[in-house]
Amino acid sequence: MDNPFAGQSLVAMPKLDDPWFTRAVVCMAIHDAGGSFGIVVNNPVEGVSEADVMRSIGIFPKGGRGFSPVFCGGPVREDGLFILHGPPFDWKSCLPITSSIALSFSRDIVEALAEGEGPQQYRMMLGCSGWSPGQLENEICENVWLVHPVSAETLLSLPVERCWDRVLAEMGIRPEFLSADGGTA
């Protein structure tokens, strides 16, 4: 299996009753025989700013940097720091997802952001989401997730409270017509 869901967004369906994923949009980074890995992009961590996270690892933001919210990327490795971002993609630990979006998890990108340098579009995440081999495919077959190509604008620039509705709209779906009950033909 190659990486069919990498570069795709997972959109949580109403039947998904896990509080980690209510109205979640997940940017998928890896999907292979070893399992799947992605980042929830629209779940802000209440009361935690980028500056708080930066200071906790000994990086001190300059000027007015660091006041944006931090997001919960998922229930796995909740202490792991991930940056979902647009160009440039030349960081030490940078995983390109598409030609316009990547995921980095090295100190150099955090230092650059603290200095007001680095990617213009980004979201700082704590934690990530993971699925064991076959688990994600089963959840998709059970109508837990919809799959749609990643849009850097939607994932990095749009206000998070509009992200879920926007991805559904890109798919031609109106949220009020979704049901927690579903089937397959």
Short mmCIF file of C-alpha atoms in Angstrom, two decimals:
data_model
loop_
_atom_site.label_atom_id
_atom_site.label_comp_id
_atom_site.label_asym_id
_atom_site.label_seq_id
_atom_site.Cartn_x
_atom_site.Cartn_y
_atom_site.Cartn_z
CA MET A 1 0.00 0.00 0.00
CA ASP A 2 1.38 3.45 -0.79
CA ASN A 3 0.03 6.56 0.95
CA PRO A 4 -3.56 7.01 -0.37
CA PHE A 5 -4.94 9.18 2.44
CA ALA A 6 -1.87 11.43 2.85
CA GLY A 7 -2.78 14.89 1.60
CA GLN A 8 -6.43 14.30 2.38
CA SER A 9 -8.68 15.80 5.02
CA LEU A 10 -10.82 13.57 7.17
CA VAL A 11 -14.11 15.21 8.11
CA ALA A 12 -15.85 13.78 11.16
CA MET A 13 -19.43 12.68 10.62
CA PRO A 14 -22.09 13.37 13.28
CA LYS A 15 -22.15 9.70 14.31
CA LEU A 16 -18.58 10.00 15.64
CA ASP A 17 -19.28 10.43 19.35
CA ASP A 18 -15.66 10.64 20.51
CA PRO A 19 -15.20 14.14 22.06
CA TRP A 20 -11.69 14.34 20.60
CA PHE A 21 -13.18 14.33 17.11
CA THR A 22 -16.52 16.18 17.35
CA ARG A 23 -16.76 18.29 14.15
CA ALA A 24 -13.08 17.55 13.57
CA VAL A 25 -11.12 18.13 10.40
CA VAL A 26 -7.95 16.04 10.32
CA CYS A 27 -5.06 16.71 7.95
CA MET A 28 -3.65 13.30 7.07
CA ALA A 29 0.13 13.10 6.85
CA ILE A 30 0.86 9.37 6.66
CA HIS A 31 -1.18 6.33 5.68
CA ASP A 32 0.69 3.11 4.98
CA ALA A 33 0.93 -0.52 6.05
CA GLY A 34 2.08 0.61 9.51
CA GLY A 35 -1.04 2.68 10.17
CA SER A 36 -2.18 6.27 9.78
CA PHE A 37 -1.10 9.60 11.27
CA GLY A 38 -2.75 13.01 11.10
CA ILE A 39 -3.41 16.26 12.93
CA VAL A 40 -6.78 17.70 14.00
CA VAL A 41 -6.66 21.31 12.77
CA ASN A 42 -9.74 22.89 14.34
CA ASN A 43 -9.62 22.15 18.07
CA PRO A 44 -8.07 25.08 19.99
CA VAL A 45 -6.61 24.44 23.44
CA GLU A 46 -8.39 26.82 25.82
CA GLY A 47 -6.12 29.25 27.63
CA VAL A 48 -2.86 28.19 25.98
CA SER A 49 -1.01 30.46 23.56
CA GLU A 50 1.92 29.81 21.28
CA ALA A 51 4.04 31.97 23.61
CA ASP A 52 3.15 29.69 26.54
CA VAL A 53 4.33 26.64 24.60
CA MET A 54 7.45 28.38 23.31
CA ARG A 55 8.46 29.53 26.79
CA SER A 56 7.91 26.01 28.16
CA ILE A 57 10.70 24.76 25.87
CA GLY A 58 13.04 27.71 26.50
CA ILE A 59 12.18 29.78 23.43
CA PHE A 60 11.12 33.38 24.04
CA PRO A 61 9.02 35.07 21.34
CA LYS A 62 10.03 38.55 20.17
CA GLY A 63 7.70 41.52 20.01
CA GLY A 64 4.05 40.69 19.59
CA ARG A 65 4.65 37.12 18.45
CA GLY A 66 3.14 34.09 20.08
CA PHE A 67 -0.35 35.21 21.01
CA SER A 68 -2.17 32.92 18.60
CA PRO A 69 -3.92 29.90 20.08
CA VAL A 70 -2.43 26.44 20.17
CA PHE A 71 -4.48 23.54 18.82
CA CYS A 72 -5.00 20.00 20.06
CA GLY A 73 -3.84 17.78 17.20
CA GLY A 74 -5.32 14.68 18.80
CA PRO A 75 -5.18 12.28 21.73
CA VAL A 76 -1.82 10.67 20.87
CA ARG A 77 1.48 12.11 22.14
CA GLU A 78 -0.32 15.04 23.75
CA ASP A 79 3.03 16.53 24.77
CA GLY A 80 4.37 16.37 21.19
CA LEU A 81 4.72 19.71 19.40
CA PHE A 82 3.83 19.83 15.70
CA ILE A 83 3.69 22.76 13.27
CA LEU A 84 1.33 22.41 10.30
CA HIS A 85 2.47 25.02 7.80
CA GLY A 86 2.84 26.40 4.31
CA PRO A 87 6.20 27.17 2.64
CA PRO A 88 9.11 27.18 3.20
CA PHE A 89 9.69 23.46 3.75
CA ASP A 90 13.40 23.44 4.65
CA TRP A 91 13.17 22.65 8.37
CA LYS A 92 15.21 19.85 9.97
CA SER A 93 12.20 17.59 10.55
CA CYS A 94 9.76 18.49 7.81
CA LEU A 95 7.25 16.06 6.31
CA PRO A 96 5.74 17.47 3.08
CA ILE A 97 2.07 16.50 2.82
CA THR A 98 1.20 18.28 -0.44
CA SER A 99 3.00 20.88 -2.56
CA SER A 100 1.48 23.62 -0.35
CA ILE A 101 1.41 22.14 3.16
CA ALA A 102 3.84 20.29 5.44
CA LEU A 103 4.19 19.13 9.03
CA SER A 104 7.34 19.95 10.99
CA PHE A 105 8.37 18.91 14.47
CA SER A 106 11.85 20.33 15.03
CA ARG A 107 13.05 23.15 17.24
CA ASP A 108 14.35 25.27 14.34
CA ILE A 109 10.87 26.09 13.02
CA VAL A 110 9.65 27.08 16.49
CA GLU A 111 12.69 29.36 16.92
CA ALA A 112 12.01 30.95 13.53
CA LEU A 113 8.36 31.54 14.42
CA ALA A 114 9.42 33.14 17.72
CA GLU A 115 11.63 35.54 15.76
CA GLY A 116 8.80 36.44 13.36
CA GLU A 117 10.38 34.43 10.56
CA GLY A 118 9.44 31.14 8.96
CA PRO A 119 6.11 30.22 7.39
CA GLN A 120 3.48 32.93 7.12
CA GLN A 121 0.67 30.39 7.38
CA TYR A 122 0.88 27.84 10.18
CA ARG A 123 -0.87 26.29 13.15
CA MET A 124 0.90 25.07 16.27
CA MET A 125 -0.41 21.74 17.58
CA LEU A 126 0.02 19.69 20.72
CA GLY A 127 -0.60 16.00 20.15
CA CYS A 128 -1.57 14.08 17.06
CA SER A 129 -4.01 11.43 15.87
CA GLY A 130 -3.12 7.88 14.95
CA TRP A 131 -4.81 4.73 13.68
CA SER A 132 -3.52 1.17 13.70
CA PRO A 133 -3.25 -0.74 10.39
CA GLY A 134 -6.72 -1.12 8.86
CA GLN A 135 -8.47 0.94 11.55
CA LEU A 136 -8.95 4.07 9.45
CA GLU A 137 -10.21 2.09 6.45
CA ASN A 138 -12.77 0.40 8.72
CA GLU A 139 -13.91 3.74 10.15
CA ILE A 140 -14.34 5.17 6.64
CA CYS A 141 -16.37 2.11 5.60
CA GLU A 142 -18.53 2.62 8.71
CA ASN A 143 -19.27 6.22 7.58
CA VAL A 144 -17.37 7.77 10.49
CA TRP A 145 -15.27 9.98 8.20
CA LEU A 146 -15.62 11.72 4.86
CA VAL A 147 -12.43 12.14 2.83
CA HIS A 148 -11.58 15.29 0.86
CA PRO A 149 -8.33 16.75 -0.57
CA VAL A 150 -6.43 19.06 1.76
CA SER A 151 -6.78 22.80 1.16
CA ALA A 152 -3.97 24.86 2.71
CA GLU A 153 -6.21 27.93 2.77
CA THR A 154 -8.95 26.11 4.68
CA LEU A 155 -6.61 24.37 7.11
CA LEU A 156 -4.24 27.26 7.82
CA SER A 157 -6.08 30.53 7.21
CA LEU A 158 -9.76 30.03 7.87
CA PRO A 159 -11.08 30.71 11.38
CA VAL A 160 -11.26 27.30 13.05
CA GLU A 161 -14.93 27.55 13.92
CA ARG A 162 -15.70 27.63 10.18
CA CYS A 163 -13.31 24.85 9.10
CA TRP A 164 -15.68 21.84 9.39
CA ASP A 165 -18.53 23.62 7.58
CA ARG A 166 -16.15 24.90 4.88
CA VAL A 167 -14.72 21.48 4.03
CA LEU A 168 -18.24 20.07 3.82
CA ALA A 169 -19.25 22.97 1.55
CA GLU A 170 -16.24 22.25 -0.69
CA MET A 171 -17.69 18.73 -1.00
CA GLY A 172 -21.14 20.10 -1.85
CA ILE A 173 -22.61 18.94 1.48
CA ARG A 174 -24.82 21.01 3.76
CA PRO A 175 -24.25 20.07 7.43
CA GLU A 176 -27.95 20.20 8.29
CA PHE A 177 -28.54 17.28 5.92
CA LEU A 178 -26.02 15.00 7.63
CA SER A 179 -27.35 12.27 9.85
CA ALA A 180 -25.80 10.27 12.63
CA ASP A 181 -27.44 7.25 10.99
CA GLY A 182 -26.17 6.10 7.64
CA GLY A 183 -25.71 3.14 5.45
CA THR A 184 -24.21 1.97 2.24
CA ALA A 185 -25.91 1.09 -0.99
#
